[in-house]
mmCIF file of C-alpha atoms in Angstrom:
data_model
loop_
_atom_site.group_PDB
_atom_site.id
_atom_site.type_symbol
_atom_site.label_atom_id
_atom_site.label_comp_id
_atom_site.label_asym_id
_atom_site.label_seq_id
_atom_site.Cartn_x
_atom_site.Cartn_y
_atom_site.Cartn_z
ATOM 1 C CA MET A 1 -67.197 58.236 104.141
ATOM 2 C CA HIS A 2 -67.278 57.710 107.855
ATOM 3 C CA ARG A 3 -63.691 56.344 109.283
ATOM 4 C CA HIS A 4 -63.057 54.741 112.491
ATOM 5 C CA PHE A 5 -59.690 54.724 113.802
ATOM 6 C CA ILE A 6 -58.238 52.199 116.453
ATOM 7 C CA LEU A 7 -54.771 53.518 117.867
ATOM 8 C CA HIS A 8 -52.368 51.041 119.201
ATOM 9 C CA ILE A 9 -50.411 52.910 121.361
ATOM 10 C CA GLY A 10 -47.145 51.247 123.112
ATOM 11 C CA GLY A 11 -43.475 51.116 123.358
ATOM 12 C CA THR A 12 -41.027 48.495 121.128
ATOM 13 C CA ASN A 13 -41.886 44.701 121.196
ATOM 14 C CA SER A 14 -45.340 45.360 122.444
ATOM 15 C CA GLY A 15 -47.717 43.385 120.248
ATOM 16 C CA LYS A 16 -49.075 46.602 118.450
ATOM 17 C CA THR A 17 -48.428 45.455 114.979
ATOM 18 C CA HIS A 18 -49.008 42.006 115.386
ATOM 19 C CA ASP A 19 -52.710 43.152 116.869
ATOM 20 C CA ALA A 20 -53.166 45.120 114.122
ATOM 21 C CA VAL A 21 -52.226 43.186 111.186
ATOM 22 C CA GLU A 22 -54.513 40.136 112.792
ATOM 23 C CA ALA A 23 -57.448 42.002 112.232
ATOM 24 C CA LEU A 24 -56.304 42.910 108.832
ATOM 25 C CA MET A 25 -55.958 39.539 107.708
ATOM 26 C CA GLN A 26 -59.718 39.101 109.081
ATOM 27 C CA CYS A 27 -61.253 41.622 106.663
ATOM 28 C CA GLU A 28 -62.173 41.184 102.572
ATOM 29 C CA LYS A 29 -59.875 43.817 101.517
ATOM 30 C CA GLY A 30 -57.223 45.373 103.187
ATOM 31 C CA ALA A 31 -53.554 47.382 103.394
ATOM 32 C CA TYR A 32 -50.843 47.488 105.544
ATOM 33 C CA LEU A 33 -48.542 50.494 105.176
ATOM 34 C CA ALA A 34 -44.838 50.514 106.485
ATOM 35 C CA PRO A 35 -42.049 52.961 106.851
ATOM 36 C CA LEU A 36 -39.262 50.808 105.481
ATOM 37 C CA ARG A 37 -39.175 48.122 102.511
ATOM 38 C CA LEU A 38 -38.259 45.075 104.918
ATOM 39 C CA LEU A 39 -41.389 45.744 107.285
ATOM 40 C CA ALA A 40 -43.530 45.979 104.225
ATOM 41 C CA TYR A 41 -41.835 42.493 102.678
ATOM 42 C CA GLU A 42 -42.193 41.046 106.125
ATOM 43 C CA GLN A 43 -45.927 41.620 106.524
ATOM 44 C CA TYR A 44 -46.365 40.347 102.696
ATOM 45 C CA GLU A 45 -44.689 37.122 103.451
ATOM 46 C CA TYR A 46 -46.610 36.680 106.888
ATOM 47 C CA MET A 47 -50.179 37.314 105.316
ATOM 48 C CA ASN A 48 -49.292 35.066 102.294
ATOM 49 C CA ARG A 49 -47.792 32.284 104.701
ATOM 50 C CA TYR A 50 -51.326 32.406 106.727
ATOM 51 C CA GLY A 51 -53.559 32.306 103.586
ATOM 52 C CA CYS A 52 -54.483 35.817 103.146
ATOM 53 C CA VAL A 53 -53.286 36.471 99.548
ATOM 54 C CA CYS A 54 -51.152 40.084 99.371
ATOM 55 C CA SER A 55 -49.395 41.660 96.984
ATOM 56 C CA LEU A 56 -46.202 43.777 97.710
ATOM 57 C CA ILE A 57 -46.060 47.515 96.551
ATOM 58 C CA THR A 58 -42.908 49.367 97.414
ATOM 59 C CA GLY A 59 -40.698 52.127 95.718
ATOM 60 C CA GLU A 60 -38.357 49.593 94.355
ATOM 61 C CA GLU A 61 -40.456 46.923 93.383
ATOM 62 C CA LYS A 62 -43.829 45.301 92.678
ATOM 63 C CA ARG A 63 -45.358 41.871 93.322
ATOM 64 C CA ILE A 64 -48.813 41.559 92.295
ATOM 65 C CA GLU A 65 -50.142 38.032 93.474
ATOM 66 C CA GLU A 66 -53.295 36.585 91.459
ATOM 67 C CA ASN A 67 -56.480 37.041 93.508
ATOM 68 C CA ALA A 68 -54.983 39.307 96.042
ATOM 69 C CA SER A 69 -57.386 41.304 98.575
ATOM 70 C CA HIS A 70 -54.757 42.682 100.565
ATOM 71 C CA CYS A 71 -51.598 44.879 99.506
ATOM 72 C CA SER A 72 -48.359 45.341 101.751
ATOM 73 C CA SER A 73 -46.671 48.582 100.970
ATOM 74 C CA THR A 74 -44.513 51.978 101.883
ATOM 75 C CA ILE A 75 -46.085 54.520 103.312
ATOM 76 C CA GLU A 76 -45.326 56.594 100.133
ATOM 77 C CA MET A 77 -46.782 54.043 97.884
ATOM 78 C CA ALA A 78 -50.448 54.215 99.931
ATOM 79 C CA ASP A 79 -53.432 54.398 96.926
ATOM 80 C CA LEU A 80 -55.464 57.266 98.101
ATOM 81 C CA ASP A 81 -57.928 56.519 96.029
ATOM 82 C CA GLU A 82 -59.153 53.073 96.613
ATOM 83 C CA ILE A 83 -61.552 52.033 99.271
ATOM 84 C CA TYR A 84 -60.669 49.556 101.980
ATOM 85 C CA ASP A 85 -62.409 47.572 104.276
ATOM 86 C CA VAL A 86 -59.344 47.594 106.891
ATOM 87 C CA VAL A 87 -56.358 49.260 106.603
ATOM 88 C CA VAL A 88 -53.130 49.639 109.136
ATOM 89 C CA ILE A 89 -50.534 52.436 109.515
ATOM 90 C CA ASP A 90 -47.801 51.384 111.255
ATOM 91 C CA GLU A 91 -44.724 53.604 112.937
ATOM 92 C CA ALA A 92 -47.243 56.622 113.070
ATOM 93 C CA GLN A 93 -44.667 58.392 115.291
ATOM 94 C CA MET A 94 -42.689 59.140 112.124
ATOM 95 C CA ILE A 95 -45.231 61.644 111.020
ATOM 96 C CA ALA A 96 -43.118 64.306 113.024
ATOM 97 C CA ASP A 97 -40.090 63.369 110.333
ATOM 98 C CA PRO A 98 -39.272 66.650 108.738
ATOM 99 C CA ASN A 99 -38.405 64.474 105.212
ATOM 100 C CA ARG A 100 -40.817 61.653 105.447
ATOM 101 C CA GLY A 101 -43.379 62.706 108.073
ATOM 102 C CA GLY A 102 -45.914 63.945 104.765
ATOM 103 C CA GLY A 103 -46.547 60.215 103.900
ATOM 104 C CA TRP A 104 -48.387 59.225 107.259
ATOM 105 C CA THR A 105 -50.178 62.885 107.063
ATOM 106 C CA ALA A 106 -51.217 61.982 103.559
ATOM 107 C CA SER A 107 -52.375 58.536 105.027
ATOM 108 C CA ILE A 108 -54.095 59.360 107.914
ATOM 109 C CA LEU A 109 -56.140 62.030 106.155
ATOM 110 C CA GLY A 110 -57.012 60.539 103.106
ATOM 111 C CA ILE A 111 -56.806 56.932 103.168
ATOM 112 C CA LEU A 112 -59.974 55.763 102.334
ATOM 113 C CA ALA A 113 -60.985 52.604 105.014
ATOM 114 C CA TYR A 114 -63.880 51.814 106.978
ATOM 115 C CA GLU A 115 -61.331 50.828 109.910
ATOM 116 C CA ILE A 116 -57.756 52.166 110.233
ATOM 117 C CA HIS A 117 -55.562 50.412 112.558
ATOM 118 C CA VAL A 118 -52.831 53.108 113.656
ATOM 119 C CA CYS A 119 -49.647 52.142 115.517
ATOM 120 C CA LEU A 120 -47.608 54.395 117.056
ATOM 121 C CA ALA A 121 -44.755 55.157 119.961
ATOM 122 C CA PRO A 122 -46.949 57.154 122.857
ATOM 123 C CA GLU A 123 -45.050 60.342 122.218
ATOM 124 C CA ALA A 124 -47.408 60.793 118.998
ATOM 125 C CA GLU A 125 -50.743 60.270 120.439
ATOM 126 C CA GLY A 126 -51.532 63.933 120.725
ATOM 127 C CA ILE A 127 -51.024 64.757 117.173
ATOM 128 C CA ILE A 128 -52.745 61.810 115.833
ATOM 129 C CA LYS A 129 -55.773 61.909 117.553
ATOM 130 C CA LYS A 130 -55.821 65.934 116.621
ATOM 131 C CA LEU A 131 -55.868 65.228 112.963
ATOM 132 C CA ILE A 132 -58.224 62.628 113.301
ATOM 133 C CA GLU A 133 -60.726 64.891 115.310
ATOM 134 C CA ASN A 134 -60.070 67.374 112.797
ATOM 135 C CA CYS A 135 -61.471 64.988 109.963
ATOM 136 C CA SER A 136 -64.436 64.578 112.365
ATOM 137 C CA ASP A 137 -63.982 60.815 112.457
ATOM 138 C CA SER A 138 -64.288 58.511 115.499
ATOM 139 C CA TYR A 139 -60.993 56.630 117.487
ATOM 140 C CA GLU A 140 -60.817 54.426 120.016
ATOM 141 C CA VAL A 141 -57.058 53.730 122.006
ATOM 142 C CA ILE A 142 -55.399 50.672 122.883
ATOM 143 C CA TYR A 143 -52.569 51.032 125.164
ATOM 144 C CA HIS A 144 -50.130 48.043 124.346
ATOM 145 C CA THR A 145 -47.423 46.926 127.234
ATOM 146 C CA ARG A 146 -43.898 45.599 126.268
ATOM 147 C CA LYS A 147 -44.269 41.666 125.993
ATOM 148 C CA ALA A 148 -40.217 41.377 127.088
ATOM 149 C CA GLU A 149 -38.020 42.957 129.270
ATOM 150 C CA LEU A 150 -35.407 45.739 127.809
ATOM 151 C CA LYS A 151 -32.754 46.048 130.038
ATOM 152 C CA PHE A 152 -29.186 47.442 129.831
ATOM 153 C CA GLU A 153 -26.357 44.818 130.200
ATOM 154 C CA LYS A 154 -24.200 45.515 133.576
ATOM 155 C CA ASP A 155 -20.645 44.460 132.404
ATOM 156 C CA ARG A 156 -19.082 46.651 129.880
ATOM 157 C CA PHE A 157 -19.107 45.579 126.287
ATOM 158 C CA ARG A 158 -15.312 44.756 125.148
ATOM 159 C CA PHE A 159 -15.037 44.183 121.435
ATOM 160 C CA PRO A 160 -14.618 41.681 119.946
ATOM 161 C CA GLY A 161 -14.407 39.601 122.885
ATOM 162 C CA SER A 162 -17.974 40.011 124.290
ATOM 163 C CA VAL A 163 -19.594 39.106 120.707
ATOM 164 C CA LYS A 164 -21.343 35.780 121.027
ATOM 165 C CA LYS A 165 -23.457 34.039 118.595
ATOM 166 C CA GLY A 166 -26.796 35.317 117.954
ATOM 167 C CA ASP A 167 -25.968 38.870 118.766
ATOM 168 C CA ALA A 168 -26.527 41.834 116.383
ATOM 169 C CA LEU A 169 -23.988 44.569 115.982
ATOM 170 C CA VAL A 170 -24.652 47.955 114.725
ATOM 171 C CA VAL A 171 -21.686 49.840 112.821
ATOM 172 C CA PHE A 172 -22.100 53.603 110.848
ATOM 173 C CA SER A 173 -19.880 53.304 108.246
ATOM 174 C CA ARG A 174 -18.897 50.828 105.329
ATOM 175 C CA LYS A 175 -15.293 50.314 106.403
ATOM 176 C CA ASP A 176 -16.629 49.631 110.083
ATOM 177 C CA VAL A 177 -18.838 47.062 108.475
ATOM 178 C CA HIS A 178 -15.899 45.119 107.406
ATOM 179 C CA ALA A 179 -13.629 45.403 110.052
ATOM 180 C CA VAL A 180 -16.273 44.535 112.556
ATOM 181 C CA ALA A 181 -17.099 41.474 110.278
ATOM 182 C CA ALA A 182 -13.552 40.375 110.213
ATOM 183 C CA ALA A 183 -13.230 40.365 113.737
ATOM 184 C CA VAL A 184 -16.267 38.849 115.123
ATOM 185 C CA GLY A 185 -15.527 36.064 112.371
ATOM 186 C CA ALA A 186 -12.268 35.378 113.716
ATOM 187 C CA THR A 187 -13.224 35.643 117.400
ATOM 188 C CA LEU A 188 -16.089 33.223 116.574
ATOM 189 C CA GLY A 189 -13.646 30.756 114.887
ATOM 190 C CA GLY A 190 -13.844 31.212 111.443
ATOM 191 C CA GLY A 191 -14.766 34.171 109.061
ATOM 192 C CA GLU A 192 -17.878 31.766 107.437
ATOM 193 C CA ASP A 193 -19.794 32.568 110.688
ATOM 194 C CA VAL A 194 -20.260 36.156 110.132
ATOM 195 C CA LEU A 195 -22.159 37.529 107.100
ATOM 196 C CA ALA A 196 -21.833 41.687 106.459
ATOM 197 C CA VAL A 197 -24.578 42.204 104.226
ATOM 198 C CA LEU A 198 -24.612 45.806 102.070
ATOM 199 C CA GLY A 199 -27.612 44.709 100.106
ATOM 200 C CA ASP A 200 -30.530 42.141 99.946
ATOM 201 C CA PHE A 201 -29.900 38.801 101.392
ATOM 202 C CA GLU A 202 -32.399 35.878 101.464
ATOM 203 C CA THR A 203 -31.476 32.367 103.050
ATOM 204 C CA ASP A 204 -33.573 29.616 104.462
ATOM 205 C CA GLY A 205 -34.497 30.411 108.021
ATOM 206 C CA ILE A 206 -34.601 34.055 107.824
ATOM 207 C CA THR A 207 -35.033 36.889 105.131
ATOM 208 C CA VAL A 208 -33.232 39.834 105.397
ATOM 209 C CA ALA A 209 -33.535 42.775 102.994
ATOM 210 C CA VAL A 210 -31.222 46.242 103.722
ATOM 211 C CA HIS A 211 -32.025 49.189 102.900
ATOM 212 C CA VAL A 212 -28.696 51.153 103.325
ATOM 213 C CA GLY A 213 -28.823 54.904 104.226
ATOM 214 C CA ASP A 214 -26.559 57.498 102.907
ATOM 215 C CA ASP A 215 -24.115 57.095 105.906
ATOM 216 C CA LEU A 216 -25.349 54.168 108.131
ATOM 217 C CA GLU A 217 -24.309 50.452 107.170
ATOM 218 C CA CYS A 218 -24.872 47.385 109.245
ATOM 219 C CA LEU A 219 -23.666 44.376 110.522
ATOM 220 C CA GLY A 220 -26.521 42.078 111.550
ATOM 221 C CA VAL A 221 -25.427 38.642 113.143
ATOM 222 C CA HIS A 222 -28.433 36.468 113.404
ATOM 223 C CA HIS A 223 -28.575 33.100 114.558
ATOM 224 C CA ILE A 224 -30.471 31.014 112.097
ATOM 225 C CA GLU A 225 -32.048 27.463 113.304
ATOM 226 C CA GLY A 226 -30.240 24.738 111.441
ATOM 227 C CA ALA A 227 -27.146 26.871 110.740
ATOM 228 C CA ALA A 228 -23.634 25.962 112.436
ATOM 229 C CA GLY A 229 -23.122 29.341 112.879
ATOM 230 C CA VAL A 230 -24.493 32.987 112.921
ATOM 231 C CA ALA A 231 -25.485 35.448 109.469
ATOM 232 C CA GLY A 232 -27.862 38.250 108.695
ATOM 233 C CA GLY A 233 -27.801 41.789 108.074
ATOM 234 C CA ILE A 234 -30.107 44.525 108.891
ATOM 235 C CA ASP A 235 -30.625 48.337 108.243
ATOM 236 C CA VAL A 236 -29.798 49.996 111.887
ATOM 237 C CA ALA A 237 -33.284 52.224 111.025
ATOM 238 C CA ALA A 238 -35.170 48.225 110.841
ATOM 239 C CA VAL A 239 -33.255 47.540 114.132
ATOM 240 C CA GLY A 240 -34.731 50.665 115.915
ATOM 241 C CA ARG A 241 -38.653 49.030 114.554
ATOM 242 C CA GLY A 242 -37.700 45.873 115.840
ATOM 243 C CA LEU A 243 -36.501 44.246 112.895
ATOM 244 C CA ASP A 244 -33.361 42.256 115.337
ATOM 245 C CA GLY A 245 -35.441 39.794 115.564
ATOM 246 C CA ALA A 246 -34.965 37.303 118.172
ATOM 247 C CA CYS A 247 -31.259 38.656 119.188
ATOM 248 C CA PRO A 248 -30.319 38.493 122.457
ATOM 249 C CA CYS A 249 -28.466 41.539 122.408
ATOM 250 C CA THR A 250 -28.113 44.195 120.149
ATOM 251 C CA TYR A 251 -25.185 46.534 120.316
ATOM 252 C CA LEU A 252 -24.248 50.029 119.001
ATOM 253 C CA ALA A 253 -20.768 49.755 118.047
ATOM 254 C CA VAL A 254 -18.210 52.715 117.502
ATOM 255 C CA LEU A 255 -14.819 52.171 116.140
ATOM 256 C CA PRO A 256 -12.278 51.738 117.297
ATOM 257 C CA SER A 257 -12.689 51.010 120.710
ATOM 258 C CA CYS A 258 -15.895 49.583 120.268
ATOM 259 C CA GLU A 259 -16.304 49.841 124.123
ATOM 260 C CA GLY A 260 -19.927 50.779 125.233
ATOM 261 C CA ARG A 261 -23.011 49.131 126.698
ATOM 262 C CA GLY A 262 -25.026 46.704 124.835
ATOM 263 C CA LEU A 263 -28.912 47.115 124.939
ATOM 264 C CA ALA A 264 -30.332 43.466 125.573
ATOM 265 C CA GLY A 265 -33.817 42.764 124.556
#
């Protein structure tokens, strides 16, 4: 079959995935492929919320919805035998990852869909185009620009005094997660305002599913509409892929001093 690729190229928070998923929801049968369970779950929820019946398939779970026309899954769970109208392959710059890149290579070379939207960072443009050309398929390119300004804070970050409600802190060990949670809770006026999450967490207003790496843990501090304090938890990898949501500031914190520059966005 002849496949046509649409490459969505841009940085984080540039609308690549949003535009691709909107096109996916208009077709009769489609699939979304993500690098993280959390991203797959996010699109599973989004599509079902807006009337596009979608199932979820990851290495950890399956949620098969009755009469589902779409599927959201992690990249390794891609069905290369099924024929789709539209497929979205997200975070395709991970094709360069020495451990997981094969999932993106297999999907770009082998997914059976008439229209394939590939979302990627600019540095992966060359290799993705080469793979498509080797398959004798066609492609077009849409360049996206960041929707919100990304800037470094001018003032030095002091822990825990600089932490404000709504911020996210990423730390790099289980011990530091608990230490940071306790310190931030005390600063904000009560430990109940901060939740350190090491597994899956769901609550009204926000759904957070944490996939913890071998040596990376994370404390997420999210504002939840209608809640008195701050709560939440996200994987450090998820932060890098835009899942720190509406956090005004995201800090990479290294104990014991936790002094560094915050990346605001």
